Short mmCIF file of C-alpha atoms in Angstrom, two decimals:
data_model
loop_
_atom_site.label_atom_id
_atom_site.label_comp_id
_atom_site.label_asym_id
_atom_site.label_seq_id
_atom_site.Cartn_x
_atom_site.Cartn_y
_atom_site.Cartn_z
CA MET A 8 -58.96 -29.60 -53.36
CA ASP A 9 -55.45 -30.63 -52.32
CA ALA A 10 -55.10 -34.07 -50.61
CA PHE A 11 -58.66 -33.40 -49.48
CA TYR A 12 -59.45 -36.10 -46.91
CA ALA A 13 -56.01 -35.90 -45.30
CA SER A 14 -56.11 -32.09 -45.33
CA VAL A 15 -59.47 -32.09 -43.53
CA GLU A 16 -58.01 -34.40 -40.89
CA GLN A 17 -55.04 -32.07 -40.40
CA LEU A 18 -57.39 -29.07 -40.25
CA HIS A 19 -59.50 -30.65 -37.52
CA LYS A 20 -56.62 -32.27 -35.60
CA PRO A 21 -53.78 -29.85 -34.68
CA SER A 22 -51.43 -32.65 -33.64
CA LEU A 23 -51.45 -33.97 -37.24
CA ARG A 24 -50.32 -30.76 -38.91
CA GLY A 25 -46.99 -31.22 -40.63
CA ARG A 26 -47.10 -34.99 -40.08
CA PRO A 27 -47.71 -37.74 -42.66
CA VAL A 28 -51.39 -38.75 -42.63
CA VAL A 29 -53.01 -41.59 -44.57
CA VAL A 30 -56.80 -41.92 -44.87
CA GLY A 31 -58.44 -45.14 -46.02
CA GLY A 32 -58.87 -48.69 -44.85
CA VAL A 33 -56.61 -49.02 -41.81
CA GLY A 34 -56.47 -52.83 -41.73
CA PRO A 35 -53.82 -54.91 -43.52
CA ARG A 36 -56.23 -55.48 -46.41
CA GLY A 37 -57.22 -51.82 -46.65
CA VAL A 38 -56.54 -49.39 -49.50
CA VAL A 39 -55.31 -45.79 -49.29
CA ALA A 40 -57.96 -43.21 -50.21
CA THR A 41 -55.81 -40.09 -49.73
CA ALA A 42 -52.33 -39.38 -48.42
CA SER A 43 -51.08 -36.04 -47.15
CA TYR A 44 -48.18 -34.43 -48.98
CA GLU A 45 -45.92 -35.35 -46.07
CA ALA A 46 -46.81 -39.02 -46.67
CA ARG A 47 -46.49 -38.70 -50.44
CA ARG A 48 -42.85 -37.74 -50.02
CA HIS A 49 -42.34 -41.30 -48.75
CA GLY A 50 -43.99 -42.80 -51.84
CA VAL A 51 -47.49 -43.30 -50.43
CA ARG A 52 -50.20 -42.85 -53.07
CA SER A 53 -53.97 -43.21 -53.46
CA ALA A 54 -55.16 -46.76 -54.31
CA MET A 55 -52.01 -48.26 -52.75
CA ALA A 56 -52.52 -51.15 -50.34
CA THR A 57 -52.45 -49.89 -46.76
CA ALA A 58 -49.94 -52.59 -45.86
CA GLU A 59 -47.54 -51.21 -48.48
CA ALA A 60 -48.17 -47.66 -47.25
CA ARG A 61 -47.23 -48.75 -43.70
CA ARG A 62 -44.00 -50.26 -45.00
CA ARG A 63 -43.09 -47.09 -46.86
CA CYS A 64 -44.11 -44.67 -44.14
CA PRO A 65 -44.40 -46.44 -40.76
CA GLN A 66 -44.39 -43.10 -38.93
CA ALA A 67 -47.64 -41.99 -40.64
CA VAL A 68 -50.95 -41.71 -38.79
CA PHE A 69 -53.52 -44.03 -40.42
CA LEU A 70 -57.16 -42.95 -40.13
CA SER A 71 -60.52 -44.23 -41.34
CA PRO A 72 -62.52 -41.76 -43.48
CA ARG A 73 -65.08 -39.36 -41.93
CA PHE A 74 -67.36 -38.72 -44.90
CA ASP A 75 -69.73 -36.52 -42.92
CA ALA A 76 -66.86 -34.10 -42.25
CA TYR A 77 -65.68 -34.16 -45.86
CA GLY A 78 -69.21 -33.75 -47.20
CA ALA A 79 -69.85 -30.64 -45.10
CA ILE A 80 -66.75 -28.87 -46.44
CA SER A 81 -67.43 -30.10 -49.97
CA GLY A 82 -70.87 -28.48 -49.81
CA VAL A 83 -69.29 -25.12 -48.97
CA VAL A 84 -66.83 -25.33 -51.87
CA MET A 85 -69.43 -26.48 -54.40
CA GLY A 86 -71.65 -23.57 -53.34
CA MET A 87 -68.79 -21.17 -54.05
CA LEU A 88 -68.36 -22.68 -57.52
CA ARG A 89 -72.06 -22.27 -58.26
CA ASP A 90 -71.70 -18.60 -57.40
CA LEU A 91 -69.37 -18.38 -60.40
CA SER A 92 -71.59 -20.25 -62.85
CA PRO A 93 -74.72 -22.43 -62.87
CA ALA A 94 -72.78 -24.95 -64.98
CA VAL A 95 -70.90 -26.94 -62.32
CA GLU A 96 -70.17 -30.64 -62.82
CA PRO A 97 -69.03 -32.32 -59.60
CA ILE A 98 -66.66 -35.23 -60.21
CA SER A 99 -66.24 -36.18 -56.56
CA LEU A 100 -66.47 -34.56 -53.15
CA ASP A 101 -63.28 -32.61 -53.84
CA GLU A 102 -63.29 -31.87 -57.57
CA ALA A 103 -65.57 -30.24 -60.14
CA PHE A 104 -65.58 -28.66 -63.58
CA VAL A 105 -67.03 -25.14 -64.01
CA ASP A 106 -68.06 -23.68 -67.37
CA LEU A 107 -67.22 -20.00 -66.87
CA ALA A 108 -68.82 -18.98 -70.16
CA ALA A 109 -72.21 -20.03 -68.79
CA GLY A 110 -72.23 -17.55 -65.94
CA ILE A 111 -69.22 -15.29 -65.56
CA SER A 112 -69.94 -11.56 -65.64
CA GLY A 113 -66.34 -10.51 -66.30
CA GLY A 114 -64.06 -11.24 -69.22
CA LEU A 115 -62.85 -14.62 -70.42
CA ASP A 116 -59.42 -13.38 -71.48
CA THR A 117 -56.38 -14.94 -69.84
CA ALA A 118 -55.77 -12.06 -67.42
CA SER A 119 -59.39 -11.97 -66.21
CA VAL A 120 -59.59 -15.74 -65.73
CA THR A 121 -56.26 -15.73 -63.89
CA ALA A 122 -57.53 -13.03 -61.53
CA LEU A 123 -60.75 -14.97 -60.95
CA GLY A 124 -58.80 -18.16 -60.20
CA ALA A 125 -56.65 -16.32 -57.68
CA ARG A 126 -59.73 -14.92 -55.93
CA LEU A 127 -61.35 -18.35 -55.86
CA ARG A 128 -58.31 -19.96 -54.21
CA ALA A 129 -58.15 -17.18 -51.65
CA ASP A 130 -61.88 -17.41 -50.93
CA ILE A 131 -61.74 -21.20 -50.49
CA ARG A 132 -58.87 -20.86 -48.05
CA ALA A 133 -60.69 -18.12 -46.12
CA ARG A 134 -63.97 -20.09 -45.93
CA THR A 135 -62.60 -23.57 -45.25
CA GLY A 136 -59.01 -23.22 -44.05
CA LEU A 137 -57.90 -25.54 -46.89
CA THR A 138 -56.01 -25.07 -50.14
CA ALA A 139 -57.26 -25.78 -53.65
CA SER A 140 -55.54 -25.97 -57.01
CA VAL A 141 -57.25 -24.31 -59.97
CA GLY A 142 -56.68 -25.06 -63.63
CA ALA A 143 -58.34 -23.23 -66.53
CA GLY A 144 -58.31 -23.83 -70.25
CA THR A 145 -60.36 -24.24 -73.39
CA SER A 146 -61.61 -27.75 -72.53
CA LYS A 147 -62.15 -30.19 -69.69
CA LEU A 148 -58.95 -32.03 -70.55
CA ILE A 149 -56.79 -28.92 -70.40
CA ALA A 150 -58.42 -27.63 -67.20
CA LYS A 151 -57.94 -30.98 -65.46
CA ILE A 152 -54.30 -31.39 -66.43
CA ALA A 153 -53.60 -27.75 -65.57
CA SER A 154 -55.11 -28.16 -62.10
CA ASP A 155 -52.90 -31.20 -61.44
CA SER A 156 -49.71 -29.65 -62.79
CA ARG A 157 -48.84 -27.33 -59.90
CA LYS A 158 -50.25 -28.89 -56.73
CA PRO A 159 -50.66 -28.01 -53.94
CA ASP A 160 -52.22 -24.53 -53.88
CA GLY A 161 -51.55 -23.98 -57.59
CA LEU A 162 -53.09 -21.84 -60.30
CA VAL A 163 -52.42 -22.61 -63.98
CA VAL A 164 -54.31 -20.88 -66.80
CA VAL A 165 -53.56 -22.18 -70.30
CA PRO A 166 -54.19 -19.48 -72.95
CA PRO A 167 -55.99 -20.52 -76.14
CA GLY A 168 -53.47 -21.84 -78.63
CA GLN A 169 -51.01 -22.96 -75.92
CA GLU A 170 -52.56 -26.36 -75.20
CA ARG A 171 -49.82 -28.34 -76.94
CA ALA A 172 -47.11 -26.65 -74.88
CA LEU A 173 -48.77 -28.12 -71.77
CA LEU A 174 -49.53 -31.53 -73.23
CA ASP A 175 -46.58 -32.52 -75.41
CA PRO A 176 -43.98 -33.21 -72.67
CA LEU A 177 -46.38 -35.27 -70.52
CA PRO A 178 -46.34 -39.08 -70.39
CA VAL A 179 -49.18 -40.71 -72.32
CA ARG A 180 -50.71 -41.88 -69.02
CA ALA A 181 -51.71 -38.24 -68.40
CA LEU A 182 -54.51 -38.60 -70.95
CA TRP A 183 -57.91 -39.99 -70.03
CA GLY A 184 -58.36 -43.49 -71.37
CA VAL A 185 -54.65 -44.43 -71.34
CA GLY A 186 -54.14 -47.07 -68.68
CA PRO A 187 -51.22 -49.44 -68.16
CA ALA A 188 -52.18 -51.76 -71.03
CA ALA A 189 -52.67 -48.92 -73.54
CA ALA A 190 -49.45 -47.25 -72.40
CA GLU A 191 -47.56 -50.51 -72.98
CA SER A 192 -49.08 -50.88 -76.47
CA LEU A 193 -47.94 -47.36 -77.29
CA ARG A 194 -44.47 -47.95 -75.82
CA GLN A 195 -44.04 -50.92 -78.12
CA VAL A 196 -44.48 -48.60 -81.13
CA GLY A 197 -42.08 -46.03 -79.69
CA VAL A 198 -44.60 -43.64 -78.12
CA THR A 199 -44.14 -42.55 -74.50
CA THR A 200 -45.15 -38.85 -74.50
CA VAL A 201 -48.33 -37.06 -75.50
CA GLY A 202 -46.38 -35.13 -78.17
CA GLU A 203 -45.22 -38.39 -79.76
CA LEU A 204 -48.79 -39.66 -79.61
CA ALA A 205 -50.08 -36.53 -81.33
CA ALA A 206 -47.57 -37.06 -84.14
CA LEU A 207 -48.93 -40.53 -84.96
CA PRO A 208 -51.39 -40.65 -87.87
CA ALA A 209 -54.97 -41.20 -86.76
CA GLY A 210 -55.08 -44.38 -88.85
CA ARG A 211 -52.27 -45.91 -86.81
CA LEU A 212 -54.16 -45.32 -83.57
CA VAL A 213 -57.36 -46.72 -85.10
CA ALA A 214 -55.45 -49.86 -86.03
CA LEU A 215 -54.14 -50.17 -82.47
CA PHE A 216 -57.29 -49.34 -80.49
CA GLY A 217 -60.31 -49.40 -82.80
CA THR A 218 -62.13 -46.54 -84.51
CA ALA A 219 -63.81 -44.72 -81.61
CA ARG A 220 -60.99 -45.04 -79.10
CA GLY A 221 -58.23 -44.46 -81.61
CA ARG A 222 -59.76 -41.26 -82.98
CA GLY A 223 -60.58 -40.10 -79.46
CA LEU A 224 -56.96 -40.51 -78.34
CA HIS A 225 -55.75 -38.71 -81.46
CA ASP A 226 -57.96 -35.72 -80.62
CA LEU A 227 -57.02 -35.65 -76.93
CA ALA A 228 -53.30 -35.78 -77.72
CA ARG A 229 -53.75 -32.63 -79.83
CA GLY A 230 -55.74 -30.89 -77.08
CA ILE A 231 -59.15 -31.38 -78.71
CA ASP A 232 -61.89 -32.21 -76.20
CA ALA A 233 -65.41 -31.15 -77.09
CA ARG A 234 -67.20 -32.64 -74.07
CA PRO A 235 -69.43 -30.08 -72.37
CA VAL A 236 -69.68 -29.39 -68.65
CA VAL A 237 -72.83 -31.21 -67.54
CA ALA A 238 -74.32 -29.25 -64.64
CA ASP A 239 -74.82 -31.33 -61.49
CA ARG A 240 -73.89 -34.56 -63.18
CA GLU A 241 -76.13 -37.28 -61.87
CA ILE A 242 -74.60 -39.52 -59.23
CA LYS A 243 -75.89 -42.98 -60.06
CA SER A 244 -75.07 -44.67 -56.76
CA ILE A 245 -73.39 -44.17 -53.41
CA SER A 246 -71.74 -47.06 -51.60
CA VAL A 247 -69.25 -48.01 -48.89
CA GLU A 248 -67.31 -51.18 -48.23
CA ASP A 249 -64.66 -52.57 -45.90
CA THR A 250 -62.12 -55.36 -46.27
CA PHE A 251 -61.41 -56.89 -42.88
CA PRO A 252 -57.93 -57.65 -41.53
CA VAL A 253 -59.17 -61.06 -40.40
CA ASP A 254 -62.10 -62.93 -41.93
CA LEU A 255 -65.27 -62.49 -39.88
CA VAL A 256 -66.81 -65.81 -38.90
CA ASP A 257 -69.15 -64.91 -36.04
CA GLN A 258 -72.62 -63.85 -37.19
CA ALA A 259 -72.86 -61.10 -34.58
CA ASP A 260 -69.56 -59.61 -35.77
CA ILE A 261 -70.72 -59.69 -39.39
CA VAL A 262 -74.01 -57.95 -38.57
CA ALA A 263 -72.23 -55.39 -36.40
CA GLU A 264 -69.89 -54.54 -39.28
CA LEU A 265 -72.83 -54.29 -41.66
CA ASP A 266 -74.57 -51.86 -39.29
CA ALA A 267 -71.40 -49.72 -39.13
CA LEU A 268 -71.28 -49.61 -42.93
CA VAL A 269 -74.92 -48.56 -43.08
CA ARG A 270 -74.22 -45.68 -40.68
CA ARG A 271 -71.44 -44.46 -42.93
CA LEU A 272 -73.61 -44.86 -46.04
CA ALA A 273 -76.50 -42.92 -44.52
CA ALA A 274 -74.09 -40.12 -43.56
CA ARG A 275 -72.79 -39.94 -47.14
CA LEU A 276 -76.34 -39.82 -48.51
CA ARG A 277 -77.24 -36.96 -46.18
CA ALA A 278 -74.01 -35.10 -47.00
CA ARG A 279 -74.97 -35.16 -50.69
CA ASP A 280 -78.68 -34.52 -50.10
CA ARG A 281 -79.55 -37.79 -51.81
CA SER A 282 -81.86 -40.69 -51.13
CA GLY A 283 -82.46 -43.86 -53.09
CA ARG A 284 -84.75 -46.79 -53.69
CA THR A 285 -82.45 -49.72 -54.45
CA ILE A 286 -80.33 -51.19 -51.63
CA THR A 287 -77.44 -53.45 -52.68
CA LEU A 288 -75.36 -55.77 -50.50
CA LYS A 289 -71.91 -57.06 -51.51
CA VAL A 290 -70.31 -59.99 -49.68
CA ARG A 291 -66.89 -61.45 -50.48
CA ARG A 292 -66.44 -64.74 -48.72
CA SER A 293 -63.24 -66.31 -47.42
CA ASP A 294 -62.82 -68.30 -50.65
CA PHE A 295 -62.89 -64.98 -52.61
CA THR A 296 -66.30 -65.67 -54.19
CA THR A 297 -68.35 -62.49 -54.29
CA VAL A 298 -72.12 -62.47 -53.87
CA GLY A 299 -74.46 -59.54 -54.54
CA ARG A 300 -78.04 -59.08 -53.38
CA SER A 301 -80.41 -56.14 -53.90
CA ASP A 302 -83.91 -55.02 -53.09
CA THR A 303 -85.97 -52.00 -54.11
CA LEU A 304 -88.03 -49.87 -51.71
CA PRO A 305 -91.50 -48.49 -52.57
CA GLY A 306 -90.01 -44.98 -52.37
CA PRO A 307 -86.57 -43.38 -51.95
CA SER A 308 -85.06 -43.11 -48.48
CA ASP A 309 -81.92 -41.89 -46.73
CA SER A 310 -82.99 -43.40 -43.40
CA GLU A 311 -80.31 -45.40 -41.62
CA VAL A 312 -83.01 -47.58 -40.01
CA VAL A 313 -84.67 -48.40 -43.34
CA ILE A 314 -81.38 -49.18 -45.11
CA ARG A 315 -80.16 -51.26 -42.19
CA ASP A 316 -83.36 -53.30 -42.11
CA VAL A 317 -83.07 -54.16 -45.81
CA ALA A 318 -79.32 -54.81 -45.64
CA ARG A 319 -79.75 -57.21 -42.72
CA ARG A 320 -82.50 -59.06 -44.56
CA LEU A 321 -80.29 -59.35 -47.68
CA LEU A 322 -77.41 -60.62 -45.54
CA GLY A 323 -79.69 -63.34 -44.19
CA SER A 324 -80.01 -64.74 -47.73
CA VAL A 325 -76.23 -65.22 -48.14
CA ASP A 326 -74.34 -68.26 -46.86
CA VAL A 327 -71.49 -66.82 -44.79
CA ALA A 328 -70.69 -69.93 -42.76
CA GLY A 329 -67.12 -70.04 -44.10
CA GLY A 330 -66.33 -66.46 -43.12
CA VAL A 331 -66.50 -63.01 -44.69
CA ARG A 332 -63.53 -61.14 -46.13
CA LEU A 333 -65.35 -58.01 -47.38
CA LEU A 334 -68.73 -56.35 -46.86
CA GLY A 335 -70.25 -53.53 -48.86
CA VAL A 336 -73.60 -51.78 -49.03
CA GLY A 337 -74.85 -49.22 -51.52
CA VAL A 338 -77.87 -47.23 -52.60
CA SER A 339 -78.87 -46.49 -56.20
CA SER A 340 -81.90 -45.13 -58.10
CA LEU A 341 -81.05 -41.84 -56.41
CA THR A 342 -83.11 -38.70 -56.05
CA ASP A 343 -82.58 -35.46 -54.15
CA VAL A 344 -85.84 -35.81 -52.17
CA ALA A 345 -86.67 -38.52 -49.63
CA GLN A 346 -90.33 -39.48 -50.05
CA GLN A 347 -91.20 -42.70 -48.29
CA ASP A 348 -94.18 -44.66 -49.59
CA LEU A 349 -97.21 -43.06 -47.90
CA PHE A 350 -98.97 -46.40 -47.73
CA ALA A 351 -96.11 -48.23 -46.07
CA GLY A 352 -96.12 -48.69 -42.33
CA PRO A 353 -93.45 -47.06 -40.18
CA PRO A 354 -90.04 -48.72 -40.42
CA VAL A 355 -89.38 -51.34 -37.81
CA GLU A 356 -86.26 -50.81 -35.74
CA ALA A 357 -83.85 -53.68 -36.28
CA GLU A 358 -82.96 -55.51 -33.11
CA PRO A 359 -79.70 -54.18 -31.67
CA VAL A 360 -76.63 -56.33 -32.02
CA GLU A 361 -73.73 -56.06 -29.62
CA GLU A 362 -70.72 -54.81 -31.56
CA THR A 363 -67.33 -56.40 -30.92
CA THR A 364 -63.76 -55.73 -31.94
CA ALA A 365 -63.17 -59.18 -33.40
CA GLY A 366 -61.60 -58.84 -36.85
CA SER A 367 -62.69 -55.22 -37.08
CA GLU A 368 -61.01 -51.87 -37.59
CA ARG A 369 -64.13 -50.18 -36.20
CA GLY A 370 -64.60 -52.24 -33.05
CA ALA A 371 -67.26 -51.25 -30.53
CA GLY A 372 -68.27 -48.31 -32.74
CA TRP A 373 -64.84 -46.65 -32.46
CA PHE A 374 -62.40 -46.23 -35.32
CA PRO A 375 -59.12 -44.36 -35.84
CA GLY A 376 -59.99 -40.72 -36.51
CA ALA A 377 -63.46 -40.78 -34.95
CA ASP A 378 -64.68 -37.59 -33.26
CA VAL A 379 -65.48 -37.98 -29.55
CA VAL A 380 -66.36 -35.91 -26.51
CA HIS A 381 -65.55 -36.77 -22.89
CA ASP A 382 -67.45 -35.37 -19.92
CA ARG A 383 -64.21 -34.34 -18.16
CA HIS A 384 -61.64 -33.96 -20.93
CA GLY A 385 -63.81 -32.35 -23.63
CA ARG A 386 -63.62 -32.88 -27.41
CA GLY A 387 -61.05 -35.05 -29.10
CA TRP A 388 -60.50 -37.88 -31.57
CA VAL A 389 -59.54 -41.53 -31.46
CA GLU A 390 -55.92 -42.09 -32.43
CA ARG A 391 -55.72 -45.84 -31.80
CA VAL A 392 -58.21 -48.66 -31.18
CA GLU A 393 -57.15 -51.66 -29.12
CA GLN A 394 -59.22 -54.50 -27.77
CA ASP A 395 -60.53 -52.73 -24.68
CA VAL A 396 -58.68 -49.42 -24.68
CA LEU A 397 -58.68 -46.33 -26.87
CA THR A 398 -55.90 -43.80 -27.29
CA VAL A 399 -57.61 -40.40 -27.56
CA ARG A 400 -56.11 -36.98 -28.26
CA PHE A 401 -58.18 -34.24 -26.67
CA GLU A 402 -57.90 -31.18 -28.90
CA THR A 403 -60.01 -28.96 -31.18
CA PRO A 404 -59.15 -27.26 -34.49
CA ASP A 405 -58.36 -24.01 -32.66
CA SER A 406 -56.47 -25.49 -29.70
CA PRO A 407 -52.78 -26.33 -29.34
CA PRO A 408 -51.90 -29.96 -30.10
CA GLY A 409 -53.41 -32.18 -27.42
CA GLY A 410 -51.77 -34.89 -25.39
CA ALA A 411 -52.77 -38.54 -25.80
CA ARG A 412 -54.76 -40.30 -23.08
CA ARG A 413 -55.70 -43.96 -22.81
CA VAL A 414 -59.30 -44.50 -21.85
CA PRO A 415 -61.41 -47.65 -21.59
CA ALA A 416 -63.42 -48.36 -24.73
CA ASP A 417 -66.54 -48.65 -22.58
CA ASP A 418 -65.90 -45.46 -20.57
CA PRO A 419 -69.42 -44.13 -19.82
CA GLU A 420 -68.09 -40.56 -19.98
CA LEU A 421 -66.90 -41.00 -23.57
CA ARG A 422 -69.30 -40.76 -26.52
CA PRO A 423 -69.21 -40.09 -30.28
CA ALA A 424 -69.39 -36.46 -31.41
CA PRO A 425 -70.21 -34.72 -34.69
CA PRO A 426 -67.30 -33.31 -36.72
CA PRO A 427 -66.07 -29.85 -35.72
CA GLY A 428 -68.26 -27.11 -37.17
#
């Protein structure tokens, strides 16, 4: 999918269409998850610090992620891929490999695969309103690079025997396993492109990187990638975390932020039809020391109440007197069926904690991008969160762009809403 998170936001929010949109941590310590193509033209990229993204594109709209919205659309797309073949390997919410040979009823020649790719792109757009880029080739490596080579809304099919024509001009960083350090090592021996890498003797690469990695890079550079598509690749864990713009020092603020993280985590579990037994807490204190705690349930769960109860108990075992810079919570030992221990008593509701805006980008339960509904103004979304006031745009995916209204954060007529259907 093309700029997936940002594209979903533009799909659901008419006033964002054609504007630069950045999704990720919205605080000064946040990190960009996805940038729209309008923002990318200003140099904003995934994994960039949000503060740097604001400097490069101050006119962008910065939003926190809505994983429940992304998960719903991802489920539609993954279902369409499984209609093509039972061998689908999801890589993330917005990307997957499909082994056509395991299920396709038509031909696997270049013309047939090109026609299938065109139909798939058209069907995805018709079902979701979003664009996808499709790459096809004789291996995972070629399919991945092909899908990235003509974004957005691209279709590239690499015929057998033409792999080197795609690979040779690319920088070495295009290959899996070549990060900044490896690229610098190769540059020092005069190698900057995949074609130059392919021309090196395998023994030279073994000397540089060791036997397994060196031979692996030699094969990849020549387009050789024998890894199979692993259907429904197991997701080992699901987690969320936030870095706060100001260290949290008040215990109530810390617990409120932890509860907000648990809500997001539970939504991600439900979106992926997963539950898990092991709950993990991550705390980075103001002195940058990081502490982890975990506990294992009698049986797997996707219950927000259960996860919150365990996470709060784990937090109680960590000394946070000096302040908290980052909080994270995750679930592992995953299964696709929630089956609570039959002999355990019912989960006890954790005592409610008043949420505040102190040091938070999700104060009082609101965050930039959140879906809301107002008794008088209807559906909308939160554009800006201030101490006691929200800026809300009241619009729906099918409406004209909506005007912005300022409403009190505690307005009794305003409440959270599910993502647009």
